[in-house]
Short mmCIF file of C-alpha atoms and ligand atoms in Angstrom, two decimals:
data_model
loop_
_atom_site.label_atom_id
_atom_site.label_comp_id
_atom_site.label_asym_id
_atom_site.label_seq_id
_atom_site.Cartn_x
_atom_site.Cartn_y
_atom_site.Cartn_z
CA MET A 15 76.60 17.82 -52.38
CA SER A 16 73.70 18.81 -50.11
CA THR A 17 70.32 17.26 -50.81
CA LEU A 18 68.45 19.29 -48.20
CA PRO A 19 66.00 21.88 -49.49
CA PRO A 20 67.59 25.33 -49.40
CA ALA A 21 65.88 28.20 -47.55
CA SER A 22 62.22 28.80 -48.47
CA PRO A 23 61.32 31.91 -50.47
CA SER A 24 60.24 35.02 -48.56
CA PRO A 25 56.42 35.01 -48.69
CA GLU A 26 56.16 38.74 -49.44
CA ARG A 27 58.50 38.47 -52.46
CA ALA A 28 57.66 35.00 -53.76
CA PRO A 29 56.08 35.15 -57.23
CA ARG A 30 53.51 32.57 -58.26
CA LEU A 31 55.09 30.47 -60.99
CA THR A 32 53.80 28.66 -64.04
CA VAL A 33 55.84 26.16 -66.01
CA ILE A 34 54.66 25.80 -69.61
CA GLY A 35 55.69 22.44 -71.04
CA THR A 36 56.12 19.62 -68.53
CA GLY A 37 58.54 17.27 -70.28
CA TYR A 38 61.95 16.28 -68.91
CA LEU A 39 62.90 19.88 -68.20
CA GLY A 40 59.54 21.43 -67.29
CA ALA A 41 58.23 18.69 -65.01
CA THR A 42 61.50 18.71 -63.07
CA HIS A 43 61.51 22.50 -62.84
CA ALA A 44 57.87 22.62 -61.69
CA VAL A 45 58.41 19.96 -59.04
CA ALA A 46 61.66 21.51 -57.81
CA MET A 47 60.18 25.01 -57.51
CA ALA A 48 57.14 23.71 -55.57
CA TYR A 49 59.48 21.67 -53.39
CA LEU A 50 61.41 24.88 -52.65
CA GLY A 51 58.21 26.54 -51.42
CA PHE A 52 56.72 28.32 -54.45
CA GLU A 53 53.12 28.04 -55.63
CA VAL A 54 53.47 26.38 -59.04
CA LEU A 55 51.07 25.59 -61.87
CA GLY A 56 52.44 23.24 -64.56
CA VAL A 57 50.87 23.48 -68.01
CA ASP A 58 51.04 21.08 -70.93
CA ILE A 59 49.03 20.50 -74.09
CA ASP A 60 49.28 16.75 -73.46
CA GLN A 61 46.28 15.81 -71.31
CA ARG A 62 47.76 12.38 -70.55
CA LYS A 63 50.93 13.91 -69.12
CA VAL A 64 48.94 16.37 -67.04
CA ASP A 65 46.70 13.61 -65.65
CA LEU A 66 49.68 11.42 -64.78
CA LEU A 67 51.49 14.26 -63.04
CA ASN A 68 48.38 15.24 -61.05
CA GLU A 69 48.09 11.58 -59.98
CA GLY A 70 51.70 11.61 -58.77
CA THR A 71 53.22 9.68 -61.67
CA VAL A 72 56.24 11.06 -63.51
CA PRO A 73 55.66 10.22 -67.21
CA PHE A 74 59.36 9.48 -67.78
CA PHE A 75 62.23 7.92 -65.87
CA GLU A 76 64.22 10.32 -63.71
CA PRO A 77 65.80 9.09 -60.48
CA GLY A 78 64.51 10.91 -57.39
CA LEU A 79 61.79 12.86 -59.21
CA PRO A 80 58.80 10.65 -58.24
CA GLU A 81 59.56 11.17 -54.54
CA LYS A 82 59.89 14.93 -54.98
CA LEU A 83 56.66 15.02 -57.02
CA ASP A 84 54.83 13.23 -54.18
CA GLU A 85 56.16 15.75 -51.67
CA ALA A 86 55.30 18.73 -53.85
CA LEU A 87 51.75 17.50 -54.54
CA ALA A 88 51.21 16.73 -50.87
CA SER A 89 52.28 20.28 -49.98
CA GLY A 90 49.33 21.59 -52.02
CA ARG A 91 51.67 23.99 -53.84
CA LEU A 92 51.77 22.12 -57.15
CA ARG A 93 49.09 21.37 -59.74
CA PHE A 94 49.06 20.63 -63.45
CA THR A 95 46.57 21.76 -66.09
CA THR A 96 46.05 22.11 -69.83
CA ASP A 97 44.20 25.38 -69.28
CA LEU A 98 46.29 28.34 -70.41
CA ASP A 99 43.63 30.85 -69.30
CA GLU A 100 44.08 29.58 -65.77
CA ALA A 101 47.87 29.79 -66.14
CA ALA A 102 47.75 33.39 -67.40
CA GLU A 103 45.55 34.33 -64.47
CA PHE A 104 47.73 32.46 -61.95
CA GLY A 105 51.32 33.30 -62.77
CA ASP A 106 53.56 36.25 -61.91
CA VAL A 107 56.56 34.60 -63.56
CA HIS A 108 55.94 32.17 -66.43
CA PHE A 109 58.71 29.71 -67.34
CA VAL A 110 58.43 28.37 -70.88
CA CYS A 111 60.01 24.90 -71.09
CA VAL A 112 58.57 23.48 -74.32
CA GLY A 113 60.60 21.41 -76.78
CA THR A 114 62.84 22.83 -79.51
CA PRO A 115 63.57 19.75 -81.65
CA GLN A 116 65.48 19.75 -84.91
CA GLN A 117 63.34 20.69 -87.90
CA MET A 118 62.57 17.94 -90.39
CA GLY A 119 64.91 18.27 -93.37
CA SER A 120 67.00 21.06 -91.82
CA GLU A 121 69.58 21.54 -89.10
CA ALA A 122 67.62 24.49 -87.69
CA ALA A 123 65.64 24.30 -84.46
CA ASP A 124 61.89 23.94 -84.80
CA LEU A 125 60.60 26.92 -82.85
CA ARG A 126 56.89 26.32 -83.43
CA PHE A 127 56.28 25.12 -79.87
CA VAL A 128 58.15 28.05 -78.34
CA ASP A 129 56.39 30.58 -80.58
CA SER A 130 53.01 29.06 -79.81
CA ALA A 131 53.59 28.93 -76.04
CA PHE A 132 54.74 32.57 -75.90
CA THR A 133 52.05 33.96 -78.18
CA GLU A 134 49.17 31.97 -76.67
CA LEU A 135 50.23 33.09 -73.23
CA ALA A 136 50.80 36.72 -74.26
CA ARG A 137 47.29 36.95 -75.71
CA ARG A 138 45.96 36.26 -72.23
CA ILE A 139 48.27 38.54 -70.22
CA THR A 140 46.53 41.63 -68.84
CA ARG A 141 48.82 42.56 -65.93
CA LYS A 142 52.57 43.05 -65.54
CA VAL A 143 54.22 39.64 -65.38
CA LEU A 144 57.50 38.21 -66.64
CA LEU A 145 57.72 35.66 -69.44
CA VAL A 146 60.90 33.59 -69.06
CA GLY A 147 62.24 31.23 -71.70
CA LYS A 148 64.12 28.17 -70.43
CA SER A 149 64.05 26.18 -73.67
CA THR A 150 67.27 26.06 -75.67
CA VAL A 151 66.88 28.44 -78.60
CA PRO A 152 69.01 30.03 -81.32
CA ILE A 153 70.46 33.45 -80.60
CA GLY A 154 68.00 36.21 -81.40
CA THR A 155 64.89 34.22 -80.47
CA ALA A 156 64.22 36.12 -77.24
CA GLU A 157 64.45 39.48 -78.99
CA ARG A 158 62.12 38.30 -81.76
CA LEU A 159 59.68 36.90 -79.22
CA THR A 160 59.71 40.18 -77.29
CA THR A 161 58.47 42.04 -80.36
CA LEU A 162 55.92 39.33 -81.06
CA VAL A 163 54.40 39.14 -77.56
CA GLN A 164 54.30 42.92 -77.17
CA GLU A 165 52.28 43.15 -80.39
CA ILE A 166 49.85 40.48 -79.24
CA SER A 167 49.41 41.13 -75.53
CA PRO A 168 46.80 43.54 -74.17
CA LEU A 169 49.68 44.74 -71.98
CA GLY A 170 51.67 45.85 -75.04
CA ALA A 171 55.23 47.13 -74.59
CA GLU A 172 55.09 46.61 -70.85
CA LEU A 173 55.28 42.85 -71.27
CA GLU A 174 58.88 41.69 -70.77
CA VAL A 175 60.72 38.58 -71.86
CA ALA A 176 63.76 37.15 -70.05
CA TRP A 177 65.89 34.10 -70.82
CA ASN A 178 67.09 31.66 -68.20
CA PRO A 179 68.87 28.76 -69.95
CA GLU A 180 68.79 25.39 -68.26
CA PHE A 181 71.81 23.12 -67.77
CA LEU A 182 70.28 20.13 -65.98
CA ARG A 183 71.44 16.66 -66.94
CA GLU A 184 68.93 13.84 -67.29
CA GLY A 185 69.72 11.26 -64.63
CA PHE A 186 70.78 14.07 -62.24
CA ALA A 187 67.92 16.45 -63.00
CA VAL A 188 66.63 16.93 -59.46
CA GLN A 189 70.03 17.63 -57.98
CA ASP A 190 71.00 19.88 -60.89
CA THR A 191 67.79 21.90 -60.58
CA LEU A 192 67.94 22.32 -56.83
CA HIS A 193 71.70 22.90 -56.71
CA PRO A 194 72.83 24.18 -60.12
CA ASP A 195 76.48 25.07 -60.88
CA ARG A 196 75.30 28.53 -61.91
CA LEU A 197 72.25 30.54 -62.87
CA VAL A 198 72.12 32.75 -65.94
CA PHE A 199 69.55 35.54 -66.24
CA GLY A 200 69.21 37.25 -69.61
CA VAL A 201 67.16 40.38 -68.91
CA THR A 202 66.35 43.80 -70.34
CA SER A 203 65.45 45.62 -67.08
CA ALA A 204 66.23 45.78 -63.39
CA TRP A 205 62.59 44.80 -62.74
CA ALA A 206 63.01 41.54 -64.70
CA GLU A 207 66.23 40.79 -62.81
CA ASP A 208 64.46 41.41 -59.52
CA ARG A 209 61.58 39.07 -60.50
CA LEU A 210 64.04 36.32 -61.40
CA ARG A 211 66.03 36.85 -58.22
CA ALA A 212 62.77 36.42 -56.29
CA ALA A 213 61.91 33.27 -58.26
CA PHE A 214 65.32 31.73 -57.49
CA GLU A 215 65.76 33.19 -54.02
CA PRO A 216 66.25 29.86 -52.19
CA ILE A 217 68.83 28.72 -54.73
CA LEU A 218 70.68 32.04 -54.73
CA ALA A 219 70.67 31.94 -50.92
CA GLU A 220 72.90 28.85 -51.19
CA GLY A 221 75.57 30.99 -52.82
CA THR A 222 74.92 29.70 -56.35
CA PRO A 223 76.91 31.84 -58.82
CA LEU A 224 74.68 34.14 -60.89
CA ILE A 225 75.46 35.72 -64.24
CA VAL A 226 73.12 38.58 -65.15
CA THR A 227 73.41 39.51 -68.79
CA ASP A 228 71.55 40.52 -71.95
CA LEU A 229 69.18 38.21 -73.82
CA ALA A 230 71.57 37.22 -76.61
CA THR A 231 74.38 36.30 -74.20
CA ALA A 232 72.01 34.18 -72.11
CA GLU A 233 70.92 32.29 -75.22
CA LEU A 234 74.52 31.91 -76.34
CA VAL A 235 75.72 30.55 -72.98
CA LYS A 236 73.63 27.43 -73.55
CA SER A 237 74.66 26.90 -77.19
CA ALA A 238 78.31 27.57 -76.35
CA ALA A 239 78.30 25.23 -73.33
CA ASN A 240 76.76 22.35 -75.27
CA SER A 241 79.09 22.95 -78.21
CA PHE A 242 82.09 22.82 -75.92
CA LEU A 243 80.97 19.55 -74.32
CA ALA A 244 80.19 17.99 -77.70
CA THR A 245 83.59 19.09 -79.00
CA LYS A 246 85.39 17.52 -76.06
CA ILE A 247 83.60 14.20 -76.61
CA SER A 248 84.27 14.24 -80.34
CA TYR A 249 87.88 15.26 -79.74
CA ILE A 250 88.65 12.12 -77.75
CA ASN A 251 86.67 10.04 -80.22
CA ALA A 252 88.76 11.49 -83.04
CA MET A 253 91.83 10.45 -81.03
CA SER A 254 90.24 7.01 -80.80
CA GLU A 255 90.21 6.83 -84.59
CA VAL A 256 93.92 7.66 -84.56
CA CYS A 257 94.47 4.92 -81.99
CA GLU A 258 92.58 2.44 -84.15
CA ALA A 259 94.95 3.17 -87.02
CA THR A 260 98.15 3.11 -84.99
CA GLY A 261 97.72 0.51 -82.25
CA ALA A 262 97.70 3.11 -79.49
CA ASP A 263 95.32 2.73 -76.56
CA VAL A 264 92.75 5.52 -76.30
CA ILE A 265 91.90 4.70 -72.67
CA ARG A 266 95.47 5.23 -71.53
CA LEU A 267 95.66 8.31 -73.75
CA ALA A 268 92.50 9.82 -72.21
CA GLU A 269 93.80 9.06 -68.74
CA ALA A 270 97.08 10.82 -69.45
CA LEU A 271 95.38 13.82 -71.07
CA GLY A 272 92.82 14.13 -68.30
CA LEU A 273 95.49 14.39 -65.62
CA ASP A 274 96.49 17.73 -67.11
CA GLU A 275 94.22 19.99 -65.11
CA ARG A 276 93.98 22.46 -67.97
CA ILE A 277 92.30 19.67 -69.95
CA GLY A 278 90.52 17.71 -67.21
CA SER A 279 89.11 14.20 -67.46
CA LYS A 280 85.39 15.01 -67.61
CA PHE A 281 83.76 14.45 -71.00
CA LEU A 282 87.03 12.93 -72.20
CA LYS A 283 85.64 9.42 -72.29
CA PRO A 284 86.01 7.67 -75.64
CA GLY A 285 83.08 5.60 -76.79
CA LEU A 286 80.00 5.55 -78.93
CA GLY A 287 79.57 9.31 -78.73
CA PHE A 288 76.81 11.63 -77.72
CA GLY A 289 73.08 11.64 -78.44
CA GLY A 290 69.86 12.58 -76.71
CA GLY A 291 67.42 15.45 -76.99
CA CYS A 292 70.07 18.17 -76.54
CA LEU A 293 73.66 17.96 -77.79
CA PRO A 294 73.13 16.77 -81.39
CA LYS A 295 70.28 19.14 -82.24
CA ASP A 296 71.81 22.01 -80.27
CA ILE A 297 75.14 22.01 -82.13
CA ARG A 298 73.33 21.74 -85.46
CA SER A 299 70.96 24.56 -84.64
CA PHE A 300 73.87 26.71 -83.40
CA LYS A 301 75.79 26.14 -86.63
CA HIS A 302 72.70 26.83 -88.69
CA ARG A 303 72.01 30.07 -86.84
CA ALA A 304 75.64 31.21 -87.22
CA GLU A 305 75.36 30.62 -90.97
CA GLU A 306 72.17 32.70 -91.06
CA LEU A 307 74.03 35.46 -89.27
CA GLY A 308 76.85 35.31 -91.84
CA ILE A 309 79.39 34.01 -89.32
CA GLY A 310 79.21 30.32 -90.24
CA GLU A 311 83.01 30.06 -90.35
CA ALA A 312 83.25 30.80 -86.62
CA VAL A 313 81.56 27.51 -85.73
CA ALA A 314 82.14 25.51 -88.92
CA PHE A 315 84.14 23.08 -86.76
CA LEU A 316 80.85 21.95 -85.23
CA GLY A 317 80.10 20.21 -88.53
CA GLU A 318 83.24 18.14 -87.96
CA VAL A 319 82.28 17.51 -84.31
CA ASP A 320 78.93 16.19 -85.55
CA ALA A 321 80.56 14.11 -88.31
CA ILE A 322 83.02 12.48 -85.88
CA ASN A 323 80.10 11.65 -83.60
CA VAL A 324 78.01 10.09 -86.39
CA ARG A 325 81.09 8.15 -87.56
CA ARG A 326 81.32 6.46 -84.14
CA ARG A 327 78.06 4.69 -84.82
CA LEU A 328 79.22 3.51 -88.24
CA ARG A 329 82.62 2.42 -86.88
CA THR A 330 80.84 0.51 -84.11
CA VAL A 331 78.66 -1.36 -86.59
CA ALA A 332 81.78 -2.10 -88.67
CA LEU A 333 83.54 -3.53 -85.61
CA ILE A 334 80.54 -5.70 -84.72
CA ARG A 335 80.36 -6.92 -88.30
CA GLN A 336 84.06 -7.68 -88.20
CA VAL A 337 83.92 -9.67 -84.97
CA ALA A 338 80.88 -11.52 -86.33
CA GLY A 339 83.01 -12.75 -89.22
CA GLY A 340 82.26 -10.09 -91.84
CA ASP A 341 78.53 -10.60 -92.29
CA LEU A 342 75.70 -9.85 -89.88
CA MET A 343 72.98 -11.73 -91.72
CA GLY A 344 71.30 -14.10 -89.24
CA VAL A 345 73.73 -13.27 -86.43
CA ARG A 346 72.07 -13.11 -83.02
CA VAL A 347 73.14 -9.91 -81.25
CA ALA A 348 72.36 -8.98 -77.65
CA ALA A 349 72.12 -5.18 -77.62
CA LEU A 350 72.55 -3.98 -74.05
CA GLY A 351 71.00 -0.53 -73.78
CA ALA A 352 68.75 1.70 -75.86
CA ALA A 353 68.67 4.98 -73.91
CA PHE A 354 71.07 7.72 -74.98
CA LYS A 355 72.70 7.43 -71.57
CA PRO A 356 72.23 5.47 -68.34
CA ASP A 357 69.63 6.58 -65.77
CA SER A 358 67.39 7.95 -68.49
CA ASP A 359 64.62 6.48 -70.64
CA ASP A 360 65.24 9.11 -73.33
CA VAL A 361 65.87 7.55 -76.74
CA ARG A 362 65.93 10.77 -78.78
CA ASP A 363 68.85 10.45 -81.20
CA ALA A 364 70.18 7.63 -79.02
CA PRO A 365 73.42 6.15 -80.39
CA ALA A 366 72.52 2.79 -78.80
CA LEU A 367 69.23 2.48 -80.61
CA ASP A 368 70.74 3.76 -83.83
CA VAL A 369 73.40 1.04 -83.74
CA ALA A 370 70.78 -1.62 -82.90
CA ARG A 371 68.71 -0.43 -85.88
CA MET A 372 71.71 -0.53 -88.26
CA LEU A 373 72.59 -4.06 -87.13
CA TYR A 374 68.99 -5.11 -87.72
CA LEU A 375 69.02 -3.55 -91.18
CA GLU A 376 72.11 -5.65 -92.00
CA GLY A 377 70.17 -8.78 -91.14
CA ALA A 378 71.23 -9.37 -87.54
CA ILE A 379 68.66 -10.77 -85.12
CA VAL A 380 68.87 -8.08 -82.48
CA SER A 381 67.53 -8.50 -78.99
CA VAL A 382 67.52 -5.15 -77.18
CA TYR A 383 67.39 -4.87 -73.43
CA ASP A 384 67.30 -1.58 -71.55
CA PRO A 385 66.33 -1.35 -67.86
CA GLU A 386 64.08 1.69 -68.46
CA ALA A 387 63.95 2.73 -72.10
CA SER A 388 62.46 -0.33 -73.84
CA VAL A 389 58.95 1.13 -74.04
CA ASN A 390 60.17 4.35 -75.66
CA ALA A 391 62.54 2.42 -77.90
CA HIS A 392 59.74 0.09 -79.02
CA ARG A 393 57.63 3.13 -79.92
CA VAL A 394 60.42 4.38 -82.22
CA TYR A 395 61.60 1.04 -83.64
CA PRO A 396 58.87 -1.57 -83.20
CA ASP A 397 60.65 -4.01 -85.54
CA LEU A 398 63.46 -4.74 -83.09
CA GLU A 399 63.06 -7.56 -80.58
CA TYR A 400 62.88 -6.30 -76.99
CA ALA A 401 63.93 -8.55 -74.12
CA ALA A 402 62.42 -8.30 -70.66
CA SER A 403 65.70 -8.98 -68.88
CA LEU A 404 69.45 -9.08 -69.39
CA ASP A 405 69.42 -12.87 -69.39
CA GLN A 406 66.68 -12.97 -72.00
CA ALA A 407 68.64 -10.62 -74.27
CA LEU A 408 71.79 -12.70 -73.86
CA ALA A 409 70.09 -16.03 -74.55
CA GLY A 410 71.86 -17.60 -77.52
CA ALA A 411 73.70 -14.39 -78.46
CA GLU A 412 76.64 -14.73 -80.82
CA VAL A 413 77.79 -11.17 -80.20
CA THR A 414 77.01 -9.14 -77.08
CA VAL A 415 77.21 -5.37 -77.46
CA LEU A 416 77.26 -2.94 -74.55
CA LEU A 417 75.60 0.20 -75.92
CA THR A 418 74.44 2.16 -72.84
CA GLU A 419 76.52 1.89 -69.69
CA TRP A 420 73.79 1.13 -67.14
CA GLN A 421 75.02 0.04 -63.74
CA GLU A 422 73.22 -3.29 -64.25
CA PHE A 423 75.51 -4.08 -67.18
CA ARG A 424 78.69 -2.74 -65.61
CA THR A 425 78.24 -4.90 -62.52
CA ALA A 426 76.92 -8.04 -64.22
CA ASP A 427 79.05 -11.15 -63.69
CA PRO A 428 80.82 -12.02 -66.96
CA ALA A 429 80.95 -15.71 -66.03
CA GLN A 430 77.20 -15.81 -65.49
CA MET A 431 76.58 -13.81 -68.65
CA GLY A 432 78.75 -16.29 -70.50
CA GLU A 433 76.42 -19.10 -69.55
CA GLN A 434 73.53 -17.46 -71.43
CA VAL A 435 75.24 -16.70 -74.72
CA ARG A 436 76.20 -18.98 -77.56
CA THR A 437 79.53 -17.23 -78.14
CA ARG A 438 81.47 -15.21 -75.60
CA THR A 439 82.20 -12.24 -77.79
CA VAL A 440 81.58 -8.80 -76.37
CA VAL A 441 81.91 -5.37 -77.96
CA ASP A 442 82.15 -2.67 -75.32
CA THR A 443 81.19 0.51 -77.16
CA ARG A 444 81.30 2.61 -73.99
CA ASN A 445 84.57 1.35 -72.55
CA ALA A 446 82.56 0.66 -69.43
CA LEU A 447 83.19 -3.02 -68.77
CA ASP A 448 86.11 -4.53 -66.92
CA ALA A 449 88.02 -5.96 -69.88
CA ASP A 450 90.26 -8.14 -67.70
CA ARG A 451 87.30 -9.73 -65.91
CA PHE A 452 85.62 -10.48 -69.21
CA ARG A 453 88.80 -11.96 -70.70
CA ALA A 454 89.35 -14.02 -67.56
CA ALA A 455 85.83 -15.40 -67.97
CA GLY A 456 86.68 -16.50 -71.48
CA TRP A 457 85.17 -13.61 -73.38
CA ASP A 458 86.69 -12.21 -76.54
CA TYR A 459 86.62 -8.52 -75.56
CA TRP A 460 86.57 -5.80 -78.22
CA ALA A 461 86.49 -2.02 -77.96
CA LEU A 462 87.17 0.75 -80.44
CA GLY A 463 90.45 2.56 -79.97
CA ARG A 464 92.06 -0.18 -77.89
CA PRO A 465 94.38 -2.93 -79.02
CA HIS A 466 92.61 -6.27 -79.14
CA THR A 467 94.00 -8.95 -76.85
CA ALA A 468 93.09 -12.56 -77.35
CA PRO A 469 90.85 -14.00 -74.62
CA VAL A 470 92.23 -16.21 -71.90
CA PRO A 471 91.45 -19.72 -73.12
CA VAL A 472 88.74 -21.21 -70.91
CA PRO A 473 87.56 -24.70 -71.78
CA VAL A 474 83.91 -24.02 -70.85
CA VAL A 475 83.43 -21.44 -73.60
CA ALA A 476 80.21 -22.24 -75.43
CA SER A 477 80.37 -23.31 -79.04
CA ASN A 478 80.93 -20.38 -81.33
CA ARG A 479 78.69 -19.05 -84.01
CA SER A 480 80.88 -20.23 -86.83
CA GLN A 481 79.81 -23.76 -86.00
CA ALA A 482 76.17 -22.83 -85.50
CA ALA A 483 75.85 -20.79 -88.65
CA GLY A 484 78.22 -22.85 -90.72
CA ARG A 485 80.47 -19.86 -91.35
CA VAL A 486 84.07 -19.23 -90.38
CA VAL A 487 84.62 -16.55 -87.78
CA ASP A 488 88.17 -15.31 -88.05
CA LYS A 489 88.95 -14.72 -84.38
CA SER A 490 92.49 -13.65 -85.16
CA ALA A 491 91.30 -10.75 -87.30
CA ASP A 492 92.05 -7.64 -85.32
CA LEU A 493 91.04 -4.05 -85.80
CA PRO A 494 93.39 -2.12 -88.03
CA CYS A 495 95.34 -0.80 -85.07
P1 NAD B 15 60.14 17.35 -73.91
O1 NAD B 15 59.79 17.03 -75.32
O2 NAD B 15 60.38 16.27 -72.93
O3 NAD B 15 59.02 18.31 -73.29
C1 NAD B 15 58.39 19.34 -73.97
C2 NAD B 15 56.96 19.43 -73.45
O4 NAD B 15 56.36 20.62 -73.96
C3 NAD B 15 56.07 18.28 -73.89
O5 NAD B 15 55.46 17.70 -72.76
C4 NAD B 15 55.03 18.94 -74.81
O6 NAD B 15 53.77 18.32 -74.75
C5 NAD B 15 55.00 20.34 -74.23
N1 NAD B 15 54.47 21.38 -75.11
C6 NAD B 15 54.71 21.58 -76.43
N2 NAD B 15 54.05 22.69 -76.85
C7 NAD B 15 53.41 23.20 -75.77
C8 NAD B 15 52.59 24.34 -75.56
N3 NAD B 15 52.32 25.19 -76.55
N4 NAD B 15 52.10 24.56 -74.33
C9 NAD B 15 52.37 23.72 -73.31
N5 NAD B 15 53.15 22.61 -73.44
C10 NAD B 15 53.66 22.37 -74.66
O7 NAD B 15 61.43 18.29 -74.03
P2 NAD B 15 62.55 18.56 -72.89
O8 NAD B 15 63.61 17.53 -72.97
O9 NAD B 15 61.89 18.84 -71.61
O10 NAD B 15 63.20 19.89 -73.48
C11 NAD B 15 62.54 21.12 -73.43
C12 NAD B 15 63.53 22.21 -73.76
O11 NAD B 15 64.52 22.26 -72.74
C13 NAD B 15 64.30 22.02 -75.06
O12 NAD B 15 64.54 23.27 -75.64
C14 NAD B 15 65.59 21.39 -74.61
O13 NAD B 15 66.63 21.61 -75.52
C15 NAD B 15 65.82 22.12 -73.31
N6 NAD B 15 66.63 21.40 -72.33
C16 NAD B 15 66.38 20.09 -72.08
C17 NAD B 15 67.16 19.43 -71.15
C18 NAD B 15 66.96 17.95 -70.89
O14 NAD B 15 67.80 17.36 -70.20
N7 NAD B 15 65.91 17.32 -71.38
C19 NAD B 15 68.19 20.10 -70.48
C20 NAD B 15 68.38 21.45 -70.73
C21 NAD B 15 67.60 22.09 -71.67
#
């Protein structure tokens, strides 16, 4: 795919843009739009984030974004502020990108940040501009916000709201923002559509498909897309459970299914399941909203999708306990990965960190290593031990668990890794390691949904934990499959 900047916006049509909320989504959007040639003002309530961004530091890990931030700042087209008065004065099109986390004690989305961003902005709007939501919200939010902002704004009923859901993937955020698969504009007037077309002119000029629709459909596209992806992941993980009970091999199954082009192989990768700041809370919020609307039955299956996903974490802990001999108390575990996926430092609802925490709660001595997410992980779970390197995490490990499939782990040499650990037992929760290479290096390789094969006997295998801890590890005990 092209990485060159698409055509610049036409100066006479180009709106001045603000981006309210400069987290993973907003910072990337602000940088990308400035990079494309727009004048952009990023706004956040977090002074630290704003200062870092103005200094040229991206406050989170996203490959390629620091370079693009440097270019955008150097162009003079991008600045960041906490001053909403300045933003209201500056912007012709305002993109709201604040967080919509899950509410405490409910499956519903917490819309306080969205409501606050829209209302605080609307209070300050005195000329015709467009307010555009990019955050992921339950259906009906844009309509409700329209009423709210029109009541509050000096502009009254002339103030319009549009919705432009975002589909970027962390780890690929720059590419996805500059060259999206599609754009969706939820609008209520031709004027709003025109403003959005002007704001995305360079991207549309590349031939990017555009769907122009009403507000509710635009909101639903995002919920429906994430629900579909979550369902596909949980589907193959449900098949993994069947494999575990029958001795079938879920990797071969997924391969065979994926070759059917009606099914496709993407998102059909069995493993520890999904997490992060989007899929889990989005499917819950969607289900919750459908129940509010009296159509809960239509998406009741999402409860099952969620349950299958949560079960992966429990099944993974059960497998680790099993390979550790039935009891995790005092067992030294190297936990490789904390982020919810590779190439991200995001640990929101991260399956990796959740598993590490559960192992710790069962008494294991867990050493977590993640190439980028350790600082965030430490903030969430300070009780876990964090290693500064892969070798440090592996030192003396009795069970090694691959939890996030970073390239560093996938390409590590199993023989070298084996020299660090006490026992060459590995649980590959992401089906990301080369099982044959590990077995050939004397590792006992385990993965959910795949038949367990005994390791190739290698005389140099370090002494196993059963000797160290004085307990018997039953290496012949296989998964029930
Ligand atoms: P985030 O938590 O990283 O960022 C949210 C930012 O909004 C924070 O910096 C916070 O300080 C700021 N904020 C909160 N209230 C504010 C206010 N009133 N004014 C200005 N700033 C405010 O969240 P995120 O991951 O960027 O997600 C934002 C939204 O985008 C969510 O709805 C999410 O579901 C959606 N989304 C995220 C991604 C992703 O990959 N992260 C992808 C698509 C959609």
